[in-house]
PDB file of C-alpha atoms in Angstrom:
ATOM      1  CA  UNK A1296     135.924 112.404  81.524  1.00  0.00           C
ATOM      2  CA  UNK A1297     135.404 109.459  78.744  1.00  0.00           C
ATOM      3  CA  UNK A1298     132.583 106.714  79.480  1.00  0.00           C
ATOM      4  CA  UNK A1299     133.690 103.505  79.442  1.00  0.00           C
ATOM      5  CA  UNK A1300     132.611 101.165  77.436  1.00  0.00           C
ATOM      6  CA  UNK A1301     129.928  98.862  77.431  1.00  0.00           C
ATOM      7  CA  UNK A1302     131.315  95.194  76.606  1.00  0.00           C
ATOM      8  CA  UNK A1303     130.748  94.468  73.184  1.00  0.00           C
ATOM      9  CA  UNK A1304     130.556  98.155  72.438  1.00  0.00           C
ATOM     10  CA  UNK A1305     132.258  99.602  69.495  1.00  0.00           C
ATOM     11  CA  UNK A1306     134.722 101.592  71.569  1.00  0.00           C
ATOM     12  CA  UNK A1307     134.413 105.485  71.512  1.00  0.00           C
ATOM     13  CA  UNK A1308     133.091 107.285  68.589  1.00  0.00           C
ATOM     14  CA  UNK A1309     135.558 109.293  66.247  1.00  0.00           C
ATOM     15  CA  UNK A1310     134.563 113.038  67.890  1.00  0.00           C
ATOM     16  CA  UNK A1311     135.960 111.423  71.250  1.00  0.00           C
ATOM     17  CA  UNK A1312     138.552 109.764  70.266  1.00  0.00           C
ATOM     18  CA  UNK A1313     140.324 112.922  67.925  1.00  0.00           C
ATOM     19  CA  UNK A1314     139.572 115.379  71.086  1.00  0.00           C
ATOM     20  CA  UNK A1315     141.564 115.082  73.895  1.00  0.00           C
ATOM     21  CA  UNK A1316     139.939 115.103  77.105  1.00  0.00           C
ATOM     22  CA  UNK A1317     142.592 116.850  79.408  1.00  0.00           C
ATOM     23  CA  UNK A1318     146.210 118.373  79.458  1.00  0.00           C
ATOM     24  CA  UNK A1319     147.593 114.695  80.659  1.00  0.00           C
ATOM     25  CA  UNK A1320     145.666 112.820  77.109  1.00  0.00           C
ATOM     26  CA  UNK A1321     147.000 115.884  74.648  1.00  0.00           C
ATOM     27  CA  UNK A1322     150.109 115.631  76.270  1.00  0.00           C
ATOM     28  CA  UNK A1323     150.677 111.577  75.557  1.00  0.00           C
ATOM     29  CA  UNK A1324     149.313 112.192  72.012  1.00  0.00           C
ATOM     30  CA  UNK A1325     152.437 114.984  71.219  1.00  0.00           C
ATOM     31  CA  UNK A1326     154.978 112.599  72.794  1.00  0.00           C
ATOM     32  CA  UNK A1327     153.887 109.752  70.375  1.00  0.00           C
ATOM     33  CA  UNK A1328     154.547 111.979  67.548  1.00  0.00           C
ATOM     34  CA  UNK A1329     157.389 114.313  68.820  1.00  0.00           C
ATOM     35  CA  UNK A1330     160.155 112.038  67.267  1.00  0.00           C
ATOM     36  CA  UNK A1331     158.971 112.760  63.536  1.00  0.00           C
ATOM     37  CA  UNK A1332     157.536 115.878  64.573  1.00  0.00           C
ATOM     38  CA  UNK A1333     159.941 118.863  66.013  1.00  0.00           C
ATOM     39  CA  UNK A1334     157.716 121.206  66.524  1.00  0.00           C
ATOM     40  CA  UNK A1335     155.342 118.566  68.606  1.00  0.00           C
ATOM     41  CA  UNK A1336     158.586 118.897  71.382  1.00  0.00           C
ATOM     42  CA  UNK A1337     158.357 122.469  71.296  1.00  0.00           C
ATOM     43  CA  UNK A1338     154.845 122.441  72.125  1.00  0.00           C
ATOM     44  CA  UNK A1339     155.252 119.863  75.000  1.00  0.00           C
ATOM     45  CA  UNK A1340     158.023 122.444  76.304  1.00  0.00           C
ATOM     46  CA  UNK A1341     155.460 125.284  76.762  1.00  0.00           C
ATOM     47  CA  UNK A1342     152.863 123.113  78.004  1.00  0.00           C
ATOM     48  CA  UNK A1343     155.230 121.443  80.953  1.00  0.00           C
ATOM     49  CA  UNK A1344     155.619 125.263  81.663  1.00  0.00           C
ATOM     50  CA  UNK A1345     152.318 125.712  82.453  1.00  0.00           C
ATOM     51  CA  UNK A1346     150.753 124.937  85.489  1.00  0.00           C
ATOM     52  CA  UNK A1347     147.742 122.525  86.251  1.00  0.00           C
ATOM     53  CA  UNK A1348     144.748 123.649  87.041  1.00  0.00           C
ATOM     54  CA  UNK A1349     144.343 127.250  86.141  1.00  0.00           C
ATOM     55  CA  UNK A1350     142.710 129.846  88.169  1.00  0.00           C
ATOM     56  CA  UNK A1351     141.630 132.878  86.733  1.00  0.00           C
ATOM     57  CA  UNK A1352     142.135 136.504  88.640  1.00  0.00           C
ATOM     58  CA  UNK A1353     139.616 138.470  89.596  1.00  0.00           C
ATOM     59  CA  UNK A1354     138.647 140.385  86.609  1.00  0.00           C
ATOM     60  CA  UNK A1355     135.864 138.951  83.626  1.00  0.00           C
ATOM     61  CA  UNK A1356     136.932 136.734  81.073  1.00  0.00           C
ATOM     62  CA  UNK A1357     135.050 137.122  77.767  1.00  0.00           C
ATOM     63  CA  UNK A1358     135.772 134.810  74.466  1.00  0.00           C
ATOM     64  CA  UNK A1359     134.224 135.466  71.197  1.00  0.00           C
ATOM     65  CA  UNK A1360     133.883 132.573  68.469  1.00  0.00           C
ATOM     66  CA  UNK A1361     132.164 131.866  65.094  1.00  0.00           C
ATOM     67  CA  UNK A1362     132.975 130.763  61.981  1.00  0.00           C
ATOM     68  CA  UNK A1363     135.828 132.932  60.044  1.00  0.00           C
ATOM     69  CA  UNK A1364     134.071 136.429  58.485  1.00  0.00           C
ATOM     70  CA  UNK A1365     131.817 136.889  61.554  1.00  0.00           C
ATOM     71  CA  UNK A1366     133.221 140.048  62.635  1.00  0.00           C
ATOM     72  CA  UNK A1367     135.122 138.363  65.412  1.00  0.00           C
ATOM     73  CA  UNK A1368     138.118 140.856  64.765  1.00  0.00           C
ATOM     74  CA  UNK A1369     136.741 143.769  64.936  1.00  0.00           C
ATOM     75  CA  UNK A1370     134.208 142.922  67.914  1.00  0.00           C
ATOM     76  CA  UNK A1371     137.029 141.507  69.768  1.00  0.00           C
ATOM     77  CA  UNK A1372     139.420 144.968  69.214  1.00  0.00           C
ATOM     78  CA  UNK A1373     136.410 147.327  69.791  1.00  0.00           C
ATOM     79  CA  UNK A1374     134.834 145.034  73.077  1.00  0.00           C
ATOM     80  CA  UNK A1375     138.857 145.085  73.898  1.00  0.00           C
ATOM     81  CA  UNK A1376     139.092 149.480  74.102  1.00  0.00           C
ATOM     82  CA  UNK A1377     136.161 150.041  75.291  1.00  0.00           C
ATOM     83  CA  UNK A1378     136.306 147.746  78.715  1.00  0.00           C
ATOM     84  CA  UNK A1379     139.875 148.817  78.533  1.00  0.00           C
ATOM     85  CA  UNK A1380     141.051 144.990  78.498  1.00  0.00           C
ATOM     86  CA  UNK A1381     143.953 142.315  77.294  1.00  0.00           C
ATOM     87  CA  UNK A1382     143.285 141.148  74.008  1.00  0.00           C
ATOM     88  CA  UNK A1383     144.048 137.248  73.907  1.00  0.00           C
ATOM     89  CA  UNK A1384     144.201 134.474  70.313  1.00  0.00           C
ATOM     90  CA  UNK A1385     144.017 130.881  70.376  1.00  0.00           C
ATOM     91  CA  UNK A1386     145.897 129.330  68.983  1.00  0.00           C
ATOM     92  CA  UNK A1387     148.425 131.983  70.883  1.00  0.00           C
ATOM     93  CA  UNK A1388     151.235 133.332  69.541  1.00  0.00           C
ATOM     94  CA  UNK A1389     153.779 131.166  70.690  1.00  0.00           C
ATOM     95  CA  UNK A1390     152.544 128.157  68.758  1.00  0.00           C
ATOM     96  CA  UNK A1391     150.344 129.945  66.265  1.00  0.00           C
ATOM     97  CA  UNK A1392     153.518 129.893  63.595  1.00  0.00           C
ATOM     98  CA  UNK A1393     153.401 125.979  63.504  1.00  0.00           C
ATOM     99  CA  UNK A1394     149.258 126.147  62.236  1.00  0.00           C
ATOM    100  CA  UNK A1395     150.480 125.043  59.060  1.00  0.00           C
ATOM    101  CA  UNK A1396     152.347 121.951  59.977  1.00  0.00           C
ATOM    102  CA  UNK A1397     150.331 120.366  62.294  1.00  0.00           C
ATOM    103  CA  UNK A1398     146.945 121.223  59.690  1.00  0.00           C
ATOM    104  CA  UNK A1399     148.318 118.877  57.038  1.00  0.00           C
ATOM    105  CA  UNK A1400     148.627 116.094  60.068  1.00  0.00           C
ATOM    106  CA  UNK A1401     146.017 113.104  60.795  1.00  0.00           C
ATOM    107  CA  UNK A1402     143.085 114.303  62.636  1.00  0.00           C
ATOM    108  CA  UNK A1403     144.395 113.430  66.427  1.00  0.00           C
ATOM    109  CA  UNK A1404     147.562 115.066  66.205  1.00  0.00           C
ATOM    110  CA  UNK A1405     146.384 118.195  64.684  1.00  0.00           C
ATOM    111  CA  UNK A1406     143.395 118.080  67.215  1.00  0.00           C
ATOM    112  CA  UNK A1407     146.274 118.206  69.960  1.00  0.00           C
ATOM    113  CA  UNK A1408     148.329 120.825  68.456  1.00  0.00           C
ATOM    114  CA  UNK A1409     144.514 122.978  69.237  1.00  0.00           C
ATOM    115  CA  UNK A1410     143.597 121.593  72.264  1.00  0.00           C
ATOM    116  CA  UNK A1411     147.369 122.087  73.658  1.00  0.00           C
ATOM    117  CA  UNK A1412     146.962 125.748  72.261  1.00  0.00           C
ATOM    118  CA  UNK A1413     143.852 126.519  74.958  1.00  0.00           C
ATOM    119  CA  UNK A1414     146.017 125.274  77.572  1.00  0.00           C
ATOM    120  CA  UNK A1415     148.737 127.141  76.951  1.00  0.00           C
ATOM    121  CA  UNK A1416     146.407 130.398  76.545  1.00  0.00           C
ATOM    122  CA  UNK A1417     145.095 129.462  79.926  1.00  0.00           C
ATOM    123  CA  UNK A1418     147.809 130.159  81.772  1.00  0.00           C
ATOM    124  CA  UNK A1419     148.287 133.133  79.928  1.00  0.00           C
ATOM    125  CA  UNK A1420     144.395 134.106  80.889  1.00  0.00           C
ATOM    126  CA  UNK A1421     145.589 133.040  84.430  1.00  0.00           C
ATOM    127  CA  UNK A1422     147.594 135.714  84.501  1.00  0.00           C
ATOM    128  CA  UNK A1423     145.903 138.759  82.525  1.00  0.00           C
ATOM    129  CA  UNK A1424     142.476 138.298  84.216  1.00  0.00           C
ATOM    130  CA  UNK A1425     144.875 139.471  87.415  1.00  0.00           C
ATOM    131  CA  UNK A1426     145.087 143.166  85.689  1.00  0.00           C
ATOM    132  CA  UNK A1427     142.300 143.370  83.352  1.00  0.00           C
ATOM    133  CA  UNK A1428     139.245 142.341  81.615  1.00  0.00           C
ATOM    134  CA  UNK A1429     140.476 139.618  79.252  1.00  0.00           C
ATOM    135  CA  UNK A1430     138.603 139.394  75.426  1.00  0.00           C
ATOM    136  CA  UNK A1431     139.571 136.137  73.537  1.00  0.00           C
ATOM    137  CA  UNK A1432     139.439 135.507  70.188  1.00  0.00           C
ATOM    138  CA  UNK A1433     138.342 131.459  70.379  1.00  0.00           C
ATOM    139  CA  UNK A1434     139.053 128.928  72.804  1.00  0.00           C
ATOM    140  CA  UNK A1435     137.478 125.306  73.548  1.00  0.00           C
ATOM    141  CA  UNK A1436     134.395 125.506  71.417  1.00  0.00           C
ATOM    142  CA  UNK A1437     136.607 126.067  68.574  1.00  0.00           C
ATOM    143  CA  UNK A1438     138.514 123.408  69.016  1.00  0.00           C
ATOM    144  CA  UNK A1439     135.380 121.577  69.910  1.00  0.00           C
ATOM    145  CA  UNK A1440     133.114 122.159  67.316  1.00  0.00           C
ATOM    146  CA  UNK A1441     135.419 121.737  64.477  1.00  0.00           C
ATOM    147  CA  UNK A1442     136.724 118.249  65.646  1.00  0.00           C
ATOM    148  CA  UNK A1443     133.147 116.702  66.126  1.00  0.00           C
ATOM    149  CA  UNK A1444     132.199 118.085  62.737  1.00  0.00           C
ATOM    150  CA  UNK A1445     134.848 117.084  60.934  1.00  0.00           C
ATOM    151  CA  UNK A1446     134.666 113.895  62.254  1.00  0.00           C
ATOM    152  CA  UNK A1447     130.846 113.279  61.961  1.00  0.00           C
ATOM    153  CA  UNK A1448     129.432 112.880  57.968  1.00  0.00           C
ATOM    154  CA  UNK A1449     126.321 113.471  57.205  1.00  0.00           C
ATOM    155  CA  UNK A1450     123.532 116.012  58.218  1.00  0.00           C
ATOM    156  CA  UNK A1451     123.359 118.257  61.556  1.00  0.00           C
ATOM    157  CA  UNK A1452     121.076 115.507  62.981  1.00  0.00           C
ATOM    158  CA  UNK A1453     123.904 113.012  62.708  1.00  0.00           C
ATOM    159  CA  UNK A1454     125.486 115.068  65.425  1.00  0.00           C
ATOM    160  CA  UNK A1455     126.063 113.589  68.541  1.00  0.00           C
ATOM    161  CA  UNK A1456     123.020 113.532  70.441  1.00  0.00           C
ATOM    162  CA  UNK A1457     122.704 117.462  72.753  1.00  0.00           C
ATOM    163  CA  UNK A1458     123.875 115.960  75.466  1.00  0.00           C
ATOM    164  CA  UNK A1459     126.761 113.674  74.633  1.00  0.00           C
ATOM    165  CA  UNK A1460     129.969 113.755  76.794  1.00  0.00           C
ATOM    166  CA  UNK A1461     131.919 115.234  73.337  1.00  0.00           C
ATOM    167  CA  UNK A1462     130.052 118.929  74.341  1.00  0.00           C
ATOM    168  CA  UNK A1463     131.283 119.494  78.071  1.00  0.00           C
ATOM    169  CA  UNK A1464     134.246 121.652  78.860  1.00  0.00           C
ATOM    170  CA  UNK A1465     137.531 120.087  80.060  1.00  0.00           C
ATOM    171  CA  UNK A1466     137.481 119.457  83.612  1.00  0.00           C
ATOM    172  CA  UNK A1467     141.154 121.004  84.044  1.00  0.00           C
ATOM    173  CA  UNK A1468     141.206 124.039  81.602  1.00  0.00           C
ATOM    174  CA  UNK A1469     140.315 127.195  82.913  1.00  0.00           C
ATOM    175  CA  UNK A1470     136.849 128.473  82.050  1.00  0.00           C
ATOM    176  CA  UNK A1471     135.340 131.781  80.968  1.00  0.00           C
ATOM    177  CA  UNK A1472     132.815 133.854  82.645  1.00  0.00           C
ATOM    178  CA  UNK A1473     131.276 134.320  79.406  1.00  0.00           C
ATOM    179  CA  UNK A1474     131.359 132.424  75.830  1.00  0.00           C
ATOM    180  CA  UNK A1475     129.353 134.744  72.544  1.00  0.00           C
ATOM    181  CA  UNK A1476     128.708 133.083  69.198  1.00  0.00           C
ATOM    182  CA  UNK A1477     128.743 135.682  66.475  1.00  0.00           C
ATOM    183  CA  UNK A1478     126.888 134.437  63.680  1.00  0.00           C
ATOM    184  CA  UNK A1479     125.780 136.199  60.274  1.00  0.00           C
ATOM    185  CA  UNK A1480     123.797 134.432  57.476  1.00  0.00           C
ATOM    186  CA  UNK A1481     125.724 132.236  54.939  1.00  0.00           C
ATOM    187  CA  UNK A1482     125.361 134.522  51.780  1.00  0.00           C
ATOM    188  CA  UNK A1483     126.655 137.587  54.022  1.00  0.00           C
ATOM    189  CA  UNK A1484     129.695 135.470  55.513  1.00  0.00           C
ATOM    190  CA  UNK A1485     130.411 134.545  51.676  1.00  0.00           C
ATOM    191  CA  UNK A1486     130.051 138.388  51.077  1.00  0.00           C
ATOM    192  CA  UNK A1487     132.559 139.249  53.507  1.00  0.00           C
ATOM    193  CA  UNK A1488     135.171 136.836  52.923  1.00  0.00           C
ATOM    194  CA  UNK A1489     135.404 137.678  49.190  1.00  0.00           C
ATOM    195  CA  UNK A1490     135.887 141.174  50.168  1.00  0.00           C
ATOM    196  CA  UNK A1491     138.558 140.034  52.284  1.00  0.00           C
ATOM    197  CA  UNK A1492     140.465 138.281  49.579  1.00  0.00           C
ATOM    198  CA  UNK A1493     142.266 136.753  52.254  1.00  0.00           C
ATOM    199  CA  UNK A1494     144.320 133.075  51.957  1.00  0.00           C
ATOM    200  CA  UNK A1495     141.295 130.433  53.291  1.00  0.00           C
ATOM    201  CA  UNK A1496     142.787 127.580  55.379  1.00  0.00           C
ATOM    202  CA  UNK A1497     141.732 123.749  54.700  1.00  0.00           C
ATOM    203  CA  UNK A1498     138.404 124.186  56.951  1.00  0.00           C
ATOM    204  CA  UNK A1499     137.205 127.523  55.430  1.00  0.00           C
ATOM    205  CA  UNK A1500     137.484 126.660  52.108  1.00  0.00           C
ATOM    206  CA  UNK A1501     135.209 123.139  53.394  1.00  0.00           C
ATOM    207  CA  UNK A1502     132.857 125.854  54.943  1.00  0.00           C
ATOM    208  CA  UNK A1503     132.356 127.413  51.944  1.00  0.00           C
ATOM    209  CA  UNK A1504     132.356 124.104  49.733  1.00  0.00           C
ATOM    210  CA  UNK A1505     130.432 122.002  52.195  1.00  0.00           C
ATOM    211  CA  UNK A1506     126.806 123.677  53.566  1.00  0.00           C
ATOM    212  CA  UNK A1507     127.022 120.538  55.480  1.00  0.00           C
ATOM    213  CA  UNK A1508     129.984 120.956  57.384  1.00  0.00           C
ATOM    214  CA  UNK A1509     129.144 124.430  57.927  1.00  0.00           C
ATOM    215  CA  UNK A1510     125.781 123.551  59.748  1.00  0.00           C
ATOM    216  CA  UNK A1511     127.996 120.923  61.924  1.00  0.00           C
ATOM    217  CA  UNK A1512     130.114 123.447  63.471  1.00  0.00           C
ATOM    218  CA  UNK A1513     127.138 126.218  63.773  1.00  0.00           C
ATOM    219  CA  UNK A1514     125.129 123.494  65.794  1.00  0.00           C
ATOM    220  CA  UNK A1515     128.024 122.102  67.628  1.00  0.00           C
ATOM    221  CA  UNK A1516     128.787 125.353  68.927  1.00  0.00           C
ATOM    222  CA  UNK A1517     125.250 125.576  69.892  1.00  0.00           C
ATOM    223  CA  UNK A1518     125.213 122.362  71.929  1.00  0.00           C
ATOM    224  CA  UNK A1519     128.261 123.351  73.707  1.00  0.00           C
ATOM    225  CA  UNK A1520     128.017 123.377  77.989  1.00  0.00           C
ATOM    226  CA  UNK A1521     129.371 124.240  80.787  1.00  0.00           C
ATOM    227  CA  UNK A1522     129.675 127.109  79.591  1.00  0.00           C
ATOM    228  CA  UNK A1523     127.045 127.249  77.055  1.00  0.00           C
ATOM    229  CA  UNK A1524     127.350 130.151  73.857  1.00  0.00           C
ATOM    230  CA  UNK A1525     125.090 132.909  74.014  1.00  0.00           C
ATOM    231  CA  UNK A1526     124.624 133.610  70.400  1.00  0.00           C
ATOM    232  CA  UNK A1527     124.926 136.913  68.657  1.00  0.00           C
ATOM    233  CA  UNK A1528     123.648 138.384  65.485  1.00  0.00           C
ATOM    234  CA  UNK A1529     126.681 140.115  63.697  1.00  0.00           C
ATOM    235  CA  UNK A1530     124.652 140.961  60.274  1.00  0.00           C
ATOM    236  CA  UNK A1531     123.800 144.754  61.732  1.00  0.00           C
ATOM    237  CA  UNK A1532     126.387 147.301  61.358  1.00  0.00           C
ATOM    238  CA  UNK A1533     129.785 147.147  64.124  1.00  0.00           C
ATOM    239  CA  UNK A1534     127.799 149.933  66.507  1.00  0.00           C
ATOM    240  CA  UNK A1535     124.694 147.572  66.869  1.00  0.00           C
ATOM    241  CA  UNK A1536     126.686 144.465  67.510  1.00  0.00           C
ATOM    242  CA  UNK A1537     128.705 146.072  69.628  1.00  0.00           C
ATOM    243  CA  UNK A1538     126.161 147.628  72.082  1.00  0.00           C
ATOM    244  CA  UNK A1539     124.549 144.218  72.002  1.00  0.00           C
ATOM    245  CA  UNK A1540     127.808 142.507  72.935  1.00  0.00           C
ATOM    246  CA  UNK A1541     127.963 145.187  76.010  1.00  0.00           C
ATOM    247  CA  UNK A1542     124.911 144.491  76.663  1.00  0.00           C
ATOM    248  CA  UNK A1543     125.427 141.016  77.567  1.00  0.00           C
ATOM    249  CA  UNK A1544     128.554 141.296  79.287  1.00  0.00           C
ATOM    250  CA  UNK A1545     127.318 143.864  81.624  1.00  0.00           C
ATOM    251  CA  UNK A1546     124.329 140.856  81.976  1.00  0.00           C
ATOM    252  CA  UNK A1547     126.662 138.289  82.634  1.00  0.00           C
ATOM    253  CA  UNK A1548     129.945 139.737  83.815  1.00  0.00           C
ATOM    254  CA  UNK A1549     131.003 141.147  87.452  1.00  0.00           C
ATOM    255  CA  UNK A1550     132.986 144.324  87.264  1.00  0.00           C
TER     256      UNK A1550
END
């Protein structure tokens, strides 16, 4: 999936080099730091588990993402009753107690820990999408868009250029029928998070610090492909939102 490059070239840029490009790279990456990290064994465990090349069952497969305080939650549970579906997490539950460990890592490893997460939620869609509609709450585009703007400085038009390599999907994870971006105006996300009062993690406390970094992610969402974020306005109240996000699906989805 990585160009190689030119002679004389400065080798890949830092968004490429902290995501890893398939289950095989993310996989080398963990066994170069399992020895000082434990939990970077455990997560190689579940991920031999898994098999390669995941194929999804017959029923739609739906993720939602969006910065933290978009209403991702509650869309997610409500999308979730009404189409009578399996609600899904990345990272998932089996890994998602070790966040805190591999967050305080260097950028590559804690890029892995994520990208191993999708993987392992894969196989998990694999098997849901069998019996059900299957909602997720994030998936690659998280993982995604918060590598390449962490690891870009600057303005959104330092970005990688639309169509750079760093945007496409993994070739070997499993992909969704249908990817929405909920997004809600800065002041309003601000609103909503203080009324929260919830613990912020390293990135949403740079979100709120950092306009900057928060226009990153929004646009490197937006440039995502294959598949490509259909973007939702989450300001309106949970009814609108949600008969918009029905909308769609019944657009885009096969039942």
């Amino acid at each position: 999936m990585l160009r190689r490059c030119a002679p004389g070239s400065p080798g890949p840029r830092p968004a490429v080099r902290a995501l890893p490009p398939s289950a095989s790279a993310l996989r080398q990456r963990l066994r170069q730091c399992a020895e000082r990290i434990p939990e970077a064994e455990a997560v190689l465990d579940l991920l031999e588990k898994c098999p390669e090349h995941q194929k999804k069952g017959g029923f739609p497969v739906i993720v939602f993402e969006g910065l933290d305080a978009t209403g991702k939650t509650t869309v997610t549970q409500a999308v979730k009753d009404t189409l009578n579906g399996v609600l899904l997490r990345s990272p998932p539950a089996c890994i998602s107690q070790w966040r805190t460990i591999f967050d305080d890592e260097p950028t590559p490893v804690k890029r892995a820990f994520y990208a191993a997460g999708n993987y392992i939620l894969a196989s998990e869609i694999a098997k849901a999408s069998t019996r059900a509609p299957v909602i997720i709450d994030r998936y690659w585009h998280s993982t995604a868009a918060y590598t390449i703007a962490t690891e870009t400085s600057g303005k959104v038009q330092d970005l990688p250029p639309a169509q750079d390599e760093v945007y496409q999907w993994p070739e070997d994870l499993l992909k969704p029928d249908l990817v929405l971006l909920l997004t809600v105006d800065p002041e309003e996300r601000v609103r909503r998070l203080q009324h929260r009062g919830l613990q912020k993690t390293k990135e949403e406390a740079e979100l709120e610090a950092n306009s900057l970094f928060r226009q990153r992610v929004e646009e490197s969402y937006r440039r995502m492909v294959n598949p490509a974020c259909q973007e939702v306005d989450a300001s309106p109240s949970k009814e609108e939102v949600l008969k918009t996000v029905l909308q769609l699906i019944k657009k885009h989805c096969a039942f």
